[in-house]
């Protein structure tokens, strides 16, 4: 089964600083990878997805992620953090039945 | 377009009681998923439907959980009897079709507290 591991359950950055959230995948086949964001008391929203068309994927709200096969990674980045980016971020991979397998999540705190 | 609708938003019950959650997916979405999200963890798939048929229920605790999707539209998830460890947010999601690059649309979830 395909799975993902998110490194760091909590990440704290200053407003304007680089955001880096780490995700490594385990898959026996070319993976289809996703990043979702969950704001308090809201459902999960898709940030971006990797579908093998390009290794650098741009998403909403200025986020992007780079697929690195050699490192089995799909880290999420944003050049400059905003206060509104504070949320829970989940990396996920499509499983054989087309459902998503999620990581445990990383809580992003943005300080003034 | 209307999103995935779930109700109730919150539910508090005592252990050994029964509870049911309802989900209405986005119109036209053939695939429906129920996920369980325990505090501090990522969502875990409980059951997946394609129209009104079950695709995957391997992680559904079938001794107490049941789900149905009559007519291939709305779905209900039931827990009977509830245990303390069932306290979680239950998320419903839907997708248009079963392909690798298709994204899932999520509802806001039902937060269950079992006392």
Coordinates of N, CA and C in Angstrom, one line a residue:
Chain A
X1 N 0.8 -1.2 0.0 CA 0.0 0.0 0.0 C 0.9 1.2 0.0
X2 N 0.4 2.3 -0.7 CA 1.1 3.5 -0.7 C 0.9 4.3 0.6
X3 N 1.9 5.0 1.1 CA 1.8 5.7 2.3 C 2.7 7.0 2.3
X4 N 2.4 7.9 3.2 CA 3.3 9.1 3.3 C 3.6 9.3 4.7
X5 N 4.8 9.9 5.0 CA 5.2 10.3 6.3 C 5.5 11.8 6.3
X6 N 4.9 12.5 7.3 CA 5.2 13.9 7.4 C 6.1 14.1 8.6
X7 N 7.2 14.8 8.3 CA 8.2 15.0 9.3 C 7.9 16.3 10.1
X8 N 7.7 16.2 11.4 CA 7.4 17.4 12.2 C 5.9 17.6 12.3
X9 N 5.4 17.4 13.5 CA 4.0 17.6 13.7 C 3.6 19.0 13.9
X10 N 4.6 19.9 14.3 CA 4.4 21.3 14.5 C 5.6 22.0 13.9
X11 N 5.2 23.1 13.1 CA 6.3 24.0 12.5 C 5.8 25.4 12.9
X12 N 6.8 26.2 13.3 CA 6.6 27.6 13.6 C 7.5 28.5 12.8
X13 N 6.9 29.5 12.1 CA 7.7 30.4 11.3 C 7.2 31.8 11.6
X14 N 8.1 32.8 11.4 CA 7.7 34.2 11.5 C 7.0 34.6 10.2
X15 N 6.2 35.6 10.4 CA 5.5 36.2 9.2 C 6.6 36.7 8.2
X16 N 6.4 36.3 7.0 CA 7.4 36.7 6.0 C 8.5 35.8 5.7
X17 N 8.7 34.8 6.6 CA 9.7 33.8 6.5 C 9.3 32.6 5.5
X18 N 10.3 31.9 5.1 CA 10.0 30.7 4.3 C 9.3 29.6 5.0
X19 N 8.3 29.0 4.4 CA 7.6 27.9 4.9 C 8.1 26.6 4.2
X20 N 8.4 25.6 5.0 CA 8.8 24.3 4.5 C 8.2 23.2 5.3
X21 N 7.3 22.5 4.7 CA 6.7 21.3 5.3 C 7.1 20.1 4.6
X22 N 7.5 19.1 5.3 CA 8.2 17.9 4.7 C 7.2 16.7 4.6
X23 N 7.4 16.0 3.5 CA 6.6 14.8 3.2 C 7.4 13.9 2.4
X24 N 7.5 12.6 2.9 CA 8.2 11.6 2.2 C 7.1 10.5 1.9
X25 N 7.3 9.9 0.7 CA 6.3 8.9 0.3 C 6.9 7.5 0.2
X26 N 6.1 6.5 0.3 CA 6.5 5.1 0.0 C 5.5 4.5 -0.9
X27 N 6.0 4.1 -2.1 CA 5.1 3.6 -3.1 C 5.8 2.7 -4.1
X28 N 5.1 1.6 -4.4 CA 5.7 0.6 -5.3 C 5.4 1.0 -6.8
X29 N 4.6 2.0 -7.0 CA 4.3 2.4 -8.3 C 4.4 4.0 -8.4
X30 N 4.5 4.6 -9.5 CA 4.6 6.0 -9.6 C 3.4 6.6 -8.8
X31 N 3.8 7.5 -7.8 CA 2.7 8.0 -6.9 C 2.0 9.2 -7.4
X32 N 0.7 9.3 -7.0 CA -0.1 10.5 -7.2 C -0.2 11.2 -5.8
X33 N 0.4 12.3 -5.7 CA 0.6 13.0 -4.4 C -0.2 14.3 -4.3
X34 N -0.7 14.5 -3.1 CA -1.6 15.7 -2.9 C -1.2 16.4 -1.6
X35 N -1.4 17.7 -1.5 CA -1.3 18.4 -0.3 C -2.7 19.1 0.0
X36 N -3.2 18.8 1.2 CA -4.5 19.5 1.6 C -4.2 20.4 2.8
X37 N -5.1 21.4 2.9 CA -5.0 22.3 4.1 C -6.3 22.2 4.8
X38 N -6.3 22.3 6.2 CA -7.5 22.3 7.0 C -7.4 23.4 7.9
X39 N -8.3 24.4 7.7 CA -8.4 25.5 8.6 C -9.4 25.1 9.8
X40 N -9.3 25.7 10.9 CA -10.1 25.3 12.1 C -11.6 25.3 11.7
X41 N -12.2 24.2 12.1 CA -13.6 24.0 11.9 C -14.1 24.0 10.5
X42 N -13.1 23.7 9.6 CA -13.5 23.6 8.2 C -13.0 22.3 7.6
X43 N -13.6 22.0 6.4 CA -13.2 20.7 5.8 C -11.8 20.9 5.1
X44 N -11.3 19.8 4.6 CA -10.0 19.8 3.9 C -10.1 20.4 2.5
X45 N -9.2 21.3 2.2 CA -9.2 21.9 0.8 C -7.9 21.5 0.1
X46 N -8.0 21.3 -1.2 CA -6.8 20.9 -2.0 C -5.9 22.1 -2.2
X47 N -4.7 22.0 -1.9 CA -3.7 23.0 -2.2 C -3.0 22.7 -3.6
X48 N -2.6 21.5 -3.8 CA -2.0 21.2 -5.1 C -1.9 19.6 -5.2
X49 N -1.6 19.2 -6.4 CA -1.5 17.8 -6.6 C -0.4 17.5 -7.7
X50 N 0.3 16.4 -7.5 CA 1.3 15.9 -8.4 C 0.8 14.7 -9.2
X51 N 0.8 14.9 -10.5 CA 0.3 13.8 -11.4 C 1.3 13.4 -12.5
X52 N 2.5 13.7 -12.3 CA 3.6 13.3 -13.1 C 3.8 14.2 -14.3
X53 N 3.0 15.2 -14.5 CA 3.2 16.1 -15.6 C 4.4 17.0 -15.5
X54 N 4.7 17.4 -14.3 CA 5.8 18.3 -14.0 C 6.2 18.1 -12.6
X55 N 7.5 18.2 -12.3 CA 8.0 17.9 -11.0 C 7.8 19.0 -10.0
X56 N 7.7 20.3 -10.5 CA 7.4 21.4 -9.7 C 5.9 21.8 -9.9
X57 N 5.2 21.7 -8.8 CA 3.8 21.9 -8.9 C 3.4 23.2 -8.1
X58 N 2.7 24.0 -8.8 CA 2.2 25.3 -8.1 C 0.7 25.1 -7.7
X59 N 0.4 25.6 -6.5 CA -0.9 25.5 -6.0 C -1.5 26.8 -5.7
X60 N -2.5 26.8 -4.9 CA -3.2 28.0 -4.5 C -2.5 28.7 -3.4
X61 N -2.8 30.0 -3.2 CA -2.2 30.8 -2.1 C -0.7 30.9 -2.0
X62 N -0.1 30.7 -3.2 CA 1.4 30.9 -3.3 C 2.2 29.7 -2.9
X63 N 1.5 28.6 -2.6 CA 2.3 27.3 -2.2 C 2.7 26.6 -3.5
X64 N 3.8 25.9 -3.3 CA 4.3 25.0 -4.4 C 5.0 23.8 -3.7
X65 N 5.1 22.7 -4.5 CA 5.8 21.5 -4.0 C 6.6 20.9 -5.2
X66 N 7.7 20.3 -4.8 CA 8.6 19.7 -5.8 C 8.7 18.2 -5.5
X67 N 8.4 17.4 -6.6 CA 8.5 16.0 -6.5 C 9.9 15.6 -6.8
X68 N 10.6 14.9 -5.9 CA 11.9 14.4 -6.1 C 11.9 12.9 -5.9
X69 N 12.0 12.2 -7.0 CA 12.0 10.7 -7.0 C 13.2 10.1 -6.2
X70 N 14.3 10.7 -6.4 CA 15.6 10.2 -5.8 C 15.5 10.3 -4.3
X71 N 14.7 11.2 -3.8 CA 14.6 11.4 -2.3 C 13.2 10.9 -1.8
X72 N 12.4 10.4 -2.7 CA 11.0 10.0 -2.4 C 10.3 11.1 -1.5
X73 N 10.5 12.3 -2.0 CA 9.9 13.4 -1.2 C 9.0 14.3 -2.1
X74 N 8.1 15.0 -1.4 CA 7.2 15.9 -2.0 C 6.9 17.1 -1.0
X75 N 8.0 17.9 -0.7 CA 7.9 18.9 0.3 C 7.1 20.1 -0.2
X76 N 6.4 20.7 0.7 CA 5.6 21.9 0.4 C 6.3 23.2 0.9
X77 N 6.3 24.2 0.0 CA 7.0 25.4 0.4 C 6.2 26.6 0.0
X78 N 6.5 27.7 0.7 CA 5.9 29.0 0.3 C 7.0 30.1 0.7
X79 N 7.3 31.0 -0.2 CA 8.5 31.9 0.1 C 8.3 32.8 1.3
X80 N 7.0 33.2 1.5 CA 6.8 34.2 2.5 C 5.5 33.9 3.2
X81 N 5.6 33.6 4.5 CA 4.4 33.2 5.3 C 3.5 34.4 5.6
X82 N 2.2 34.1 5.6 CA 1.2 35.1 6.0 C 0.5 34.5 7.3
X83 N 0.0 35.4 8.1 CA -0.7 35.0 9.3 C -1.9 34.0 8.9
X84 N -2.5 34.3 7.7 CA -3.6 33.5 7.3 C -3.2 32.1 6.9
X85 N -1.9 31.8 6.8 CA -1.5 30.4 6.5 C -1.5 29.5 7.6
X86 N -1.7 30.0 8.8 CA -1.8 29.1 10.0 C -2.9 28.1 9.9
X87 N -2.6 26.8 9.9 CA -3.6 25.8 9.6 C -2.9 24.4 9.8
X88 N -3.6 23.4 9.6 CA -3.1 22.0 9.6 C -2.9 21.6 8.1
X89 N -1.8 21.0 7.8 CA -1.4 20.6 6.4 C -1.2 19.1 6.4
X90 N -1.9 18.5 5.4 CA -1.8 17.1 5.2 C -1.3 16.7 3.8
X91 N -0.3 15.8 3.8 CA 0.2 15.2 2.6 C -0.5 13.9 2.4
X92 N -0.9 13.6 1.2 CA -1.6 12.3 0.9 C -1.2 11.7 -0.4
X93 N -1.4 10.4 -0.5 CA -1.1 9.7 -1.7 C -2.3 8.8 -2.1
X94 N -2.5 8.7 -3.4 CA -3.6 7.9 -3.9 C -3.2 6.4 -3.7
X95 N -4.1 5.6 -3.1 CA -3.9 4.2 -2.9 C -4.5 3.5 -4.1
X96 N -4.3 2.2 -4.1 CA -4.7 1.3 -5.3 C -6.2 1.5 -5.6
X97 N -7.0 1.8 -4.6 CA -8.5 1.9 -4.8 C -8.9 3.3 -5.1
X98 N -8.0 4.2 -5.4 CA -8.2 5.6 -5.7 C -8.6 6.5 -4.5
X99 N -8.6 5.9 -3.3 CA -8.8 6.7 -2.1 C -7.5 7.3 -1.7
X100 N -7.5 8.3 -0.8 CA -6.3 9.0 -0.4 C -5.9 8.4 1.0
X101 N -4.6 8.1 1.1 CA -4.0 7.8 2.3 C -3.2 9.0 2.8
X102 N -3.6 9.5 4.0 CA -3.1 10.7 4.6 C -1.9 10.5 5.5
X103 N -1.0 11.5 5.6 CA -0.1 11.6 6.7 C -0.7 12.1 8.0
X104 N 0.1 12.2 9.0 CA -0.5 12.6 10.3 C -0.7 14.1 10.4
X105 N -0.2 14.8 9.5 CA -0.4 16.3 9.5 C 0.7 17.1 10.1
X106 N 0.8 18.3 9.7 CA 1.7 19.2 10.3 C 1.0 20.5 10.6
X107 N 1.0 20.9 11.8 CA 0.4 22.2 12.3 C 1.3 23.3 12.1
X108 N 0.9 24.3 11.3 CA 1.8 25.5 11.0 C 1.3 26.6 11.8
X109 N 2.3 27.2 12.6 CA 2.0 28.4 13.4 C 2.8 29.5 12.8
X110 N 2.2 30.7 12.6 CA 2.8 31.8 12.0 C 2.8 32.9 13.1
X111 N 4.0 33.4 13.5 CA 4.1 34.4 14.5 C 4.4 35.8 13.9
X112 N 3.9 36.8 14.5 CA 4.1 38.2 14.0 C 5.6 38.6 14.1
Chain B
X1 N -20.7 26.0 -7.1 CA -21.4 24.8 -6.9 C -21.5 24.4 -5.5
X2 N -22.6 23.7 -5.1 CA -22.7 23.3 -3.7 C -21.7 22.3 -3.4
X3 N -21.2 22.3 -2.1 CA -20.2 21.4 -1.7 C -20.8 20.2 -1.1
X4 N -19.9 19.4 -0.4 CA -20.4 18.2 0.3 C -21.0 18.6 1.6
X5 N -22.3 18.2 1.8 CA -23.0 18.5 3.0 C -23.0 17.4 4.0
X6 N -22.8 17.7 5.2 CA -22.8 16.7 6.3 C -23.6 17.3 7.5
X7 N -24.3 16.3 8.1 CA -25.0 16.7 9.4 C -25.1 15.5 10.3
X8 N -25.2 15.7 11.6 CA -25.1 17.0 12.3 C -23.7 17.5 12.3
X9 N -23.5 18.7 12.7 CA -22.1 19.3 12.8 C -21.4 18.8 14.1
X10 N -22.2 18.6 15.1 CA -21.6 18.1 16.4 C -22.6 17.1 17.0
X11 N -22.1 16.1 17.7 CA -22.9 15.1 18.4 C -22.2 14.7 19.6
X12 N -22.9 14.7 20.7 CA -22.4 14.2 22.0 C -23.3 13.0 22.4
X13 N -22.7 11.9 22.7 CA -23.5 10.7 23.2 C -22.7 10.0 24.3
X14 N -23.4 9.1 25.0 CA -22.7 8.3 26.0 C -22.3 7.0 25.3
X15 N -21.3 6.4 25.9 CA -20.9 5.1 25.4 C -22.0 4.1 25.4
X16 N -22.0 3.2 24.4 CA -23.0 2.2 24.2 C -24.2 2.7 23.5
X17 N -24.3 4.0 23.3 CA -25.5 4.5 22.6 C -25.2 4.4 21.1
X18 N -26.2 4.7 20.3 CA -26.1 4.7 18.8 C -26.1 6.1 18.3
X19 N -25.5 6.2 17.1 CA -25.4 7.5 16.4 C -25.3 7.3 14.9
X20 N -25.9 8.3 14.2 CA -25.9 8.2 12.7 C -25.5 9.5 12.2
X21 N -24.7 9.5 11.1 CA -24.2 10.7 10.4 C -24.7 10.6 9.0
X22 N -25.0 11.8 8.4 CA -25.5 11.8 7.0 C -24.6 12.7 6.1
X23 N -24.5 12.3 4.9 CA -23.7 13.0 3.9 C -24.4 13.1 2.6
X24 N -24.4 14.2 2.0 CA -24.9 14.5 0.7 C -23.8 14.9 -0.2
X25 N -23.3 14.1 -1.1 CA -22.1 14.5 -1.9 C -22.5 15.6 -3.0
X26 N -21.4 16.0 -3.7 CA -21.7 17.0 -4.8 C -22.4 16.2 -5.9
X27 N -23.4 16.9 -6.4 CA -24.2 16.4 -7.5 C -23.4 15.8 -8.6
X28 N -23.7 14.5 -9.0 CA -23.0 13.9 -10.1 C -21.8 13.1 -9.7
X29 N -21.3 13.2 -8.4 CA -20.1 12.5 -8.0 C -20.5 11.1 -7.7
X30 N -19.8 10.2 -8.4 CA -20.2 8.8 -8.3 C -19.5 8.1 -7.0
X31 N -18.3 8.7 -6.6 CA -17.6 8.0 -5.6 C -17.7 8.8 -4.3
X32 N -18.0 8.1 -3.2 CA -18.2 8.7 -1.9 C -17.3 8.0 -0.9
X33 N -16.7 8.7 0.0 CA -15.8 8.2 1.0 C -16.2 8.7 2.4
X34 N -16.0 7.8 3.4 CA -16.1 8.2 4.8 C -14.7 8.0 5.4
X35 N -14.3 9.1 6.1 CA -13.0 9.1 6.8 C -13.3 9.3 8.3
X36 N -12.4 8.8 9.1 CA -12.4 9.1 10.5 C -11.1 9.8 10.9
X37 N -11.2 11.0 11.5 CA -10.1 11.8 11.9 C -10.0 11.9 13.4
X38 N -9.2 11.2 14.0 CA -9.0 11.3 15.5 C -8.0 12.5 15.7
X39 N -8.3 13.2 16.8 CA -7.5 14.4 17.2 C -6.0 14.1 17.1
X40 N -5.3 15.0 16.3 CA -3.9 14.9 16.2 C -3.4 13.9 15.2
X41 N -4.3 13.3 14.4 CA -4.0 12.4 13.4 C -4.6 12.8 12.0
X42 N -4.1 12.1 11.0 CA -4.6 12.3 9.7 C -5.9 11.5 9.5
X43 N -6.7 11.9 8.5 CA -7.9 11.1 8.2 C -7.6 9.7 7.8
X44 N -8.4 8.8 8.3 CA -8.3 7.4 7.9 C -9.5 6.9 7.2
X45 N -9.3 6.3 6.1 CA -10.5 5.8 5.3 C -11.2 4.7 6.0
X46 N -12.5 4.9 6.1 CA -13.4 3.8 6.7 C -14.0 3.0 5.6
X47 N -14.6 3.7 4.6 CA -15.4 3.0 3.6 C -15.4 3.8 2.3
X48 N -15.4 3.2 1.2 CA -15.5 3.9 -0.1 C -16.6 3.2 -0.9
X49 N -17.5 4.1 -1.5 CA -18.6 3.6 -2.4 C -18.3 4.1 -3.8
X50 N -18.7 3.3 -4.7 CA -18.8 3.7 -6.1 C -20.3 3.5 -6.5
X51 N -21.0 4.6 -6.7 CA -22.4 4.6 -6.8 C -23.0 4.0 -5.6
X52 N -23.8 2.9 -5.6 CA -24.3 2.4 -4.4 C -23.6 1.1 -4.0
X53 N -22.4 0.8 -4.6 CA -21.7 -0.4 -4.2 C -20.4 -0.1 -3.4
X54 N -20.1 -1.0 -2.5 CA -18.9 -0.8 -1.7 C -17.6 -1.2 -2.5
X55 N -16.7 -0.3 -2.5 CA -15.4 -0.6 -3.2 C -14.4 -1.1 -2.2
X56 N -14.3 -0.5 -1.0 CA -13.4 -0.8 0.0 C -13.9 -0.5 1.4
X57 N -14.1 -1.5 2.2 CA -14.5 -1.3 3.6 C -13.5 -2.1 4.6
X58 N -12.3 -2.3 4.1 CA -11.4 -3.1 4.9 C -11.0 -2.5 6.2
X59 N -11.1 -1.2 6.4 CA -10.8 -0.6 7.7 C -12.0 -0.2 8.5
X60 N -13.2 -0.7 8.1 CA -14.4 -0.4 8.8 C -14.6 -1.4 9.9
X61 N -14.7 -1.0 11.2 CA -15.0 -2.0 12.3 C -16.4 -2.5 12.2
X62 N -16.6 -3.6 11.5 CA -17.9 -4.0 11.1 C -18.8 -4.5 12.2
X63 N -18.1 -4.8 13.4 CA -18.9 -5.2 14.5 C -19.8 -4.1 15.1
X64 N -19.4 -2.8 14.8 CA -20.1 -1.7 15.3 C -20.5 -0.6 14.3
X65 N -19.7 -0.6 13.2 CA -19.9 0.5 12.2 C -20.7 -0.1 11.0
X66 N -21.6 0.7 10.5 CA -22.2 0.3 9.2 C -22.4 1.5 8.4
X67 N -22.5 1.3 7.1 CA -22.7 2.5 6.2 C -23.5 2.0 5.0
X68 N -24.3 2.9 4.4 CA -25.0 2.6 3.2 C -25.1 3.8 2.3
X69 N -25.4 3.5 1.1 CA -25.5 4.6 0.1 C -26.6 4.2 -0.8
X70 N -27.8 4.3 -0.4 CA -29.0 3.9 -1.1 C -29.1 4.9 -2.3
X71 N -29.5 4.3 -3.5 CA -29.7 5.0 -4.7 C -28.5 5.8 -5.2
X72 N -27.3 5.5 -4.6 CA -26.1 6.0 -5.1 C -25.9 7.5 -4.9
X73 N -26.6 8.1 -4.0 CA -26.5 9.6 -3.8 C -26.1 9.8 -2.3
X74 N -27.1 10.0 -1.4 CA -26.8 10.3 0.0 C -26.3 9.0 0.6
X75 N -25.6 9.3 1.8 CA -25.0 8.1 2.5 C -25.2 8.4 4.0
X76 N -25.3 7.3 4.8 CA -25.4 7.4 6.2 C -24.3 6.4 6.8
X77 N -23.7 6.9 7.8 CA -22.7 6.1 8.6 C -23.3 5.9 10.0
X78 N -23.3 4.7 10.5 CA -23.9 4.5 11.8 C -22.9 3.8 12.7
X79 N -23.0 4.1 14.0 CA -22.1 3.4 15.0 C -23.1 2.9 16.1
X80 N -23.0 1.6 16.3 CA -23.9 1.0 17.3 C -23.2 -0.3 17.9
X81 N -22.8 -0.3 19.1 CA -22.8 0.7 20.1 C -21.5 1.5 20.1
X82 N -21.6 2.8 20.5 CA -20.4 3.6 20.4 C -19.4 3.3 21.6
X83 N -18.1 3.4 21.4 CA -17.1 3.3 22.4 C -16.4 4.7 22.5
X84 N -15.7 4.8 23.7 CA -15.0 6.1 23.9 C -14.0 6.4 22.8
X85 N -13.4 5.3 22.3 CA -12.3 5.6 21.2 C -12.9 6.0 19.9
X86 N -14.3 6.0 19.8 CA -14.9 6.5 18.5 C -15.0 8.0 18.5
X87 N -14.6 8.7 19.5 CA -14.6 10.1 19.5 C -13.6 10.6 18.4
X88 N -14.2 11.4 17.5 CA -13.4 11.8 16.3 C -14.2 12.7 15.5
X89 N -13.6 13.2 14.4 CA -14.4 13.9 13.4 C -14.6 12.9 12.2
X90 N -15.8 12.8 11.8 CA -16.1 11.9 10.7 C -16.3 12.8 9.4
X91 N -15.5 12.6 8.5 CA -15.5 13.4 7.2 C -16.0 12.6 6.1
X92 N -16.9 13.2 5.3 CA -17.4 12.6 4.1 C -16.7 13.4 2.9
X93 N -16.4 12.6 1.9 CA -15.8 13.2 0.7 C -16.4 12.6 -0.5
X94 N -16.3 13.3 -1.6 CA -16.8 12.7 -2.9 C -15.8 13.1 -4.0
X95 N -15.9 12.3 -5.1 CA -15.1 12.6 -6.3 C -16.0 12.2 -7.5
X96 N -15.6 12.9 -8.6 CA -16.4 12.7 -9.8 C -16.3 11.3 -10.4
X97 N -15.0 10.8 -10.4 CA -14.8 9.5 -10.9 C -13.5 8.9 -10.3
X98 N -13.3 7.6 -10.5 CA -12.2 7.0 -9.9 C -11.0 6.9 -10.9
X99 N -10.2 8.0 -10.8 CA -9.0 8.1 -11.6 C -7.9 8.6 -10.7
X100 N -6.7 8.4 -11.1 CA -5.5 8.7 -10.2 C -5.4 10.1 -9.9
X101 N -5.7 11.0 -10.8 CA -5.4 12.4 -10.6 C -6.7 13.2 -10.1
X102 N -7.8 12.5 -9.8 CA -9.0 13.1 -9.4 C -8.9 13.5 -8.0
X103 N -9.2 14.8 -7.7 CA -9.2 15.2 -6.3 C -10.5 14.9 -5.6
X104 N -10.4 14.8 -4.2 CA -11.5 14.6 -3.4 C -12.0 15.9 -2.8
X105 N -13.3 16.1 -2.8 CA -13.9 17.2 -2.1 C -14.5 16.8 -0.8
X106 N -14.2 17.6 0.3 CA -14.5 17.2 1.6 C -15.6 18.1 2.2
X107 N -16.5 17.5 3.0 CA -17.4 18.2 3.8 C -16.7 18.7 5.1
X108 N -17.4 19.5 5.9 CA -16.9 20.1 7.1 C -16.8 19.1 8.2
X109 N -17.4 17.9 8.1 CA -17.3 16.9 9.1 C -18.3 17.0 10.2
X110 N -18.5 15.8 10.9 CA -19.3 15.7 12.1 C -18.4 15.4 13.3
X111 N -18.3 16.2 14.3 CA -17.5 16.0 15.4 C -18.3 15.2 16.5
X112 N -17.8 14.0 16.7 CA -18.5 13.1 17.7 C -17.7 13.0 19.0
X113 N -18.4 13.2 20.1 CA -17.8 13.1 21.4 C -18.5 12.0 22.1
X114 N -17.8 10.9 22.5 CA -18.4 9.8 23.3 C -18.0 9.9 24.7
X115 N -18.9 10.0 25.6 CA -18.6 10.2 27.0 C -18.8 9.0 27.9

